[in-house]
């Protein structure tokens, strides 16, 4: 009896596990779905989809009319910035920046303005990476610069020589005003974009340590594998209106 009394404090009792919430007749994970008027709608990269009639939709792609008809958002007019939407709190809300011919979260922008322009005080503020729908960057350098998806999916951009765009690259992005930034070629749900930790100037795995807080942006192109890239997470890119009175930079480097 004495032995039993000594053991009693160490006997654990079963703890009831909270039941999953229900939506109609179905239970669901509230981290992956929300229940909107009796219908389950997915949550993707922090994008909580909503119900419109019998369908679910993203507020960053469509609006829902009073008669439950979906209508695409208007296309971005003028320059825009890329903002990250993600369930990862360290990525969510950050802006994408251009640097070393690639696009990054947590680093950049990298810019250049020649001395003769700087001398007369005509260099742009250069604190933002601004794009236009399609493939043009908002720069002053003669000849301009273009952005594109490289064959490996890396969101990239040219120097002043537009001929640098590699064979097999994807151009002509679609940007909705305060909505999604996408390419037709990367519409592979649930994610269309990946953020991969920067490792010694790249995002390739190889036993090297990542640069803390810096991520490279990739589009999920069909046939491109991310198995050899460590720590990548799915993100959504949103086109946020830029300051129309300023160009983004004289040149992105």
Short mmCIF file of C-alpha atoms in Angstrom, two decimals, residues 58-228:
data_model
loop_
_atom_site.label_atom_id
_atom_site.label_comp_id
_atom_site.label_asym_id
_atom_site.label_seq_id
_atom_site.Cartn_x
_atom_site.Cartn_y
_atom_site.Cartn_z
CA UNK A 58 -8.91 34.77 -53.44
CA UNK A 59 -9.51 38.45 -52.75
CA UNK A 60 -6.15 39.04 -54.46
CA UNK A 61 -7.50 37.73 -57.79
CA UNK A 62 -11.21 38.46 -57.80
CA UNK A 63 -14.13 40.34 -56.34
CA UNK A 64 -17.51 38.73 -55.62
CA UNK A 65 -20.62 40.61 -56.75
CA UNK A 66 -23.99 40.70 -54.97
CA UNK A 67 -25.27 37.97 -57.31
CA UNK A 68 -22.24 35.77 -56.48
CA UNK A 69 -20.41 36.35 -59.75
CA UNK A 70 -16.62 36.44 -59.71
CA UNK A 71 -14.87 39.30 -61.49
CA UNK A 72 -11.12 39.66 -61.99
CA UNK A 73 -9.38 42.53 -60.27
CA UNK A 74 -8.19 45.36 -62.56
CA UNK A 75 -4.67 45.09 -63.85
CA UNK A 76 -1.95 47.18 -62.24
CA UNK A 77 -1.58 50.60 -63.83
CA UNK A 78 1.80 52.23 -63.43
CA UNK A 79 4.74 50.98 -61.37
CA UNK A 80 4.32 48.58 -58.48
CA UNK A 81 6.31 46.94 -55.70
CA UNK A 82 6.23 43.23 -54.88
CA UNK A 83 5.06 42.40 -51.36
CA UNK A 84 5.19 38.94 -49.81
CA UNK A 85 2.11 37.19 -48.44
CA UNK A 86 3.07 34.17 -46.38
CA UNK A 87 2.08 32.09 -43.37
CA UNK A 88 5.74 32.49 -42.33
CA UNK A 89 5.83 35.57 -40.08
CA UNK A 90 9.47 36.33 -40.94
CA UNK A 91 8.53 36.67 -44.63
CA UNK A 92 5.01 38.05 -44.49
CA UNK A 93 4.73 41.74 -45.40
CA UNK A 94 8.31 42.12 -46.63
CA UNK A 95 9.09 43.63 -50.03
CA UNK A 96 11.00 41.91 -52.81
CA UNK A 97 14.15 43.70 -53.96
CA UNK A 98 16.44 43.45 -56.99
CA UNK A 99 20.13 42.75 -56.43
CA UNK A 100 22.85 40.97 -58.46
CA UNK A 101 20.44 40.11 -61.30
CA UNK A 102 18.08 38.20 -58.96
CA UNK A 103 15.21 39.06 -56.64
CA UNK A 104 15.48 38.74 -52.87
CA UNK A 105 13.51 39.06 -49.67
CA UNK A 106 15.53 40.65 -46.87
CA UNK A 107 18.31 42.10 -49.06
CA UNK A 108 18.73 44.94 -51.55
CA UNK A 109 17.96 46.82 -53.62
CA UNK A 110 21.32 47.12 -55.37
CA UNK A 111 21.43 50.22 -57.56
CA UNK A 112 23.77 52.45 -59.54
CA UNK A 113 23.60 56.08 -60.58
CA UNK A 114 26.43 57.66 -62.65
CA UNK A 115 28.43 60.55 -61.22
CA UNK A 116 27.30 63.03 -63.85
CA UNK A 117 23.67 62.39 -62.85
CA UNK A 118 24.46 62.37 -59.14
CA UNK A 119 26.43 65.62 -59.45
CA UNK A 120 23.31 67.51 -60.49
CA UNK A 121 21.14 65.81 -57.88
CA UNK A 122 19.05 63.82 -60.35
CA UNK A 123 19.53 60.30 -58.96
CA UNK A 124 16.26 58.56 -58.00
CA UNK A 125 15.69 57.74 -54.30
CA UNK A 126 16.61 54.09 -55.06
CA UNK A 127 15.03 52.56 -51.99
CA UNK A 128 12.50 50.44 -53.85
CA UNK A 129 12.34 47.86 -56.62
CA UNK A 130 9.63 48.98 -59.01
CA UNK A 131 8.23 46.97 -61.91
CA UNK A 132 5.59 47.36 -64.60
CA UNK A 133 3.18 44.66 -65.70
CA UNK A 134 4.78 42.67 -68.50
CA UNK A 135 8.55 42.69 -68.18
CA UNK A 136 9.83 46.27 -67.79
CA UNK A 137 11.53 47.65 -64.69
CA UNK A 138 10.97 51.27 -63.66
CA UNK A 139 14.45 52.65 -64.38
CA UNK A 140 16.06 55.62 -66.13
CA UNK A 141 19.06 53.89 -67.70
CA UNK A 142 18.99 54.17 -71.52
CA UNK A 143 17.70 50.94 -73.02
CA UNK A 144 15.91 50.02 -69.82
CA UNK A 145 15.96 46.74 -67.93
CA UNK A 146 13.68 43.74 -68.08
CA UNK A 147 12.70 41.11 -65.55
CA UNK A 148 11.88 37.48 -66.34
CA UNK A 149 11.81 33.94 -65.00
CA UNK A 150 15.03 32.08 -65.73
CA UNK A 151 14.77 28.45 -66.87
CA UNK A 152 15.50 27.32 -63.29
CA UNK A 153 12.57 29.41 -62.02
CA UNK A 154 14.68 32.22 -60.52
CA UNK A 155 12.99 35.62 -60.83
CA UNK A 156 15.75 37.55 -62.60
CA UNK A 157 16.49 40.75 -64.51
CA UNK A 158 18.84 42.02 -67.18
CA UNK A 159 21.60 44.55 -67.13
CA UNK A 160 21.36 47.36 -69.65
CA UNK A 161 21.83 44.80 -72.42
CA UNK A 162 18.37 43.30 -72.98
CA UNK A 163 19.96 40.55 -75.07
CA UNK A 164 21.09 38.90 -71.83
CA UNK A 165 17.72 37.17 -71.43
CA UNK A 166 18.52 33.43 -71.68
CA UNK A 167 16.84 31.02 -74.05
CA UNK A 168 13.87 29.38 -72.37
CA UNK A 169 13.17 32.33 -70.07
CA UNK A 170 9.57 33.32 -69.35
CA UNK A 171 8.43 36.94 -69.80
CA UNK A 172 5.16 38.88 -69.64
CA UNK A 173 3.95 38.73 -66.04
CA UNK A 174 0.40 39.58 -65.01
CA UNK A 175 -0.10 41.98 -62.10
CA UNK A 176 -3.46 42.81 -60.53
CA UNK A 177 -3.83 46.12 -58.70
CA UNK A 178 -3.13 45.32 -55.04
CA UNK A 179 -3.50 41.68 -56.06
CA UNK A 180 -1.46 38.76 -57.28
CA UNK A 181 1.68 38.95 -59.39
CA UNK A 182 1.78 35.81 -61.53
CA UNK A 183 2.91 34.20 -64.76
CA UNK A 184 0.60 31.90 -66.69
CA UNK A 185 3.43 29.37 -66.73
CA UNK A 186 3.61 29.15 -62.91
CA UNK A 187 -0.06 28.58 -62.09
CA UNK A 188 0.57 25.31 -60.29
CA UNK A 189 -1.37 25.27 -57.00
CA UNK A 190 -1.18 25.44 -54.07
CA UNK A 191 1.84 27.77 -54.48
CA UNK A 192 3.12 29.67 -57.49
CA UNK A 193 6.21 31.13 -55.82
CA UNK A 194 8.92 29.79 -53.54
CA UNK A 195 11.24 31.65 -51.18
CA UNK A 196 14.49 29.75 -50.63
CA UNK A 197 17.19 30.70 -48.09
CA UNK A 198 20.24 32.38 -49.60
CA UNK A 199 23.37 30.26 -49.19
CA UNK A 200 26.73 31.89 -49.98
CA UNK A 201 25.30 33.99 -52.76
CA UNK A 202 22.94 31.32 -54.09
CA UNK A 203 20.09 29.25 -52.73
CA UNK A 204 21.59 25.88 -53.63
CA UNK A 205 22.05 23.23 -50.96
CA UNK A 206 25.50 21.78 -50.39
CA UNK A 207 26.19 21.67 -46.69
CA UNK A 208 26.71 25.43 -46.44
CA UNK A 209 24.95 27.63 -43.93
CA UNK A 210 22.23 30.02 -45.12
CA UNK A 211 22.49 33.79 -44.82
CA UNK A 212 20.09 34.63 -41.96
CA UNK A 213 16.97 36.48 -43.04
CA UNK A 214 17.69 36.50 -46.79
CA UNK A 215 15.59 34.52 -49.26
CA UNK A 216 15.70 34.16 -53.05
CA UNK A 217 12.47 34.23 -55.08
CA UNK A 218 11.62 31.42 -57.53
CA UNK A 219 8.61 30.74 -59.71
CA UNK A 220 7.39 27.15 -59.68
CA UNK A 221 7.86 26.28 -63.33
CA UNK A 222 6.67 22.92 -64.57
CA UNK A 223 9.54 20.44 -64.48
CA UNK A 224 11.69 22.46 -62.06
CA UNK A 225 12.52 20.56 -58.87
CA UNK A 226 13.22 22.13 -55.48
CA UNK A 227 14.41 18.92 -53.82
CA UNK A 228 18.03 20.12 -53.74
#
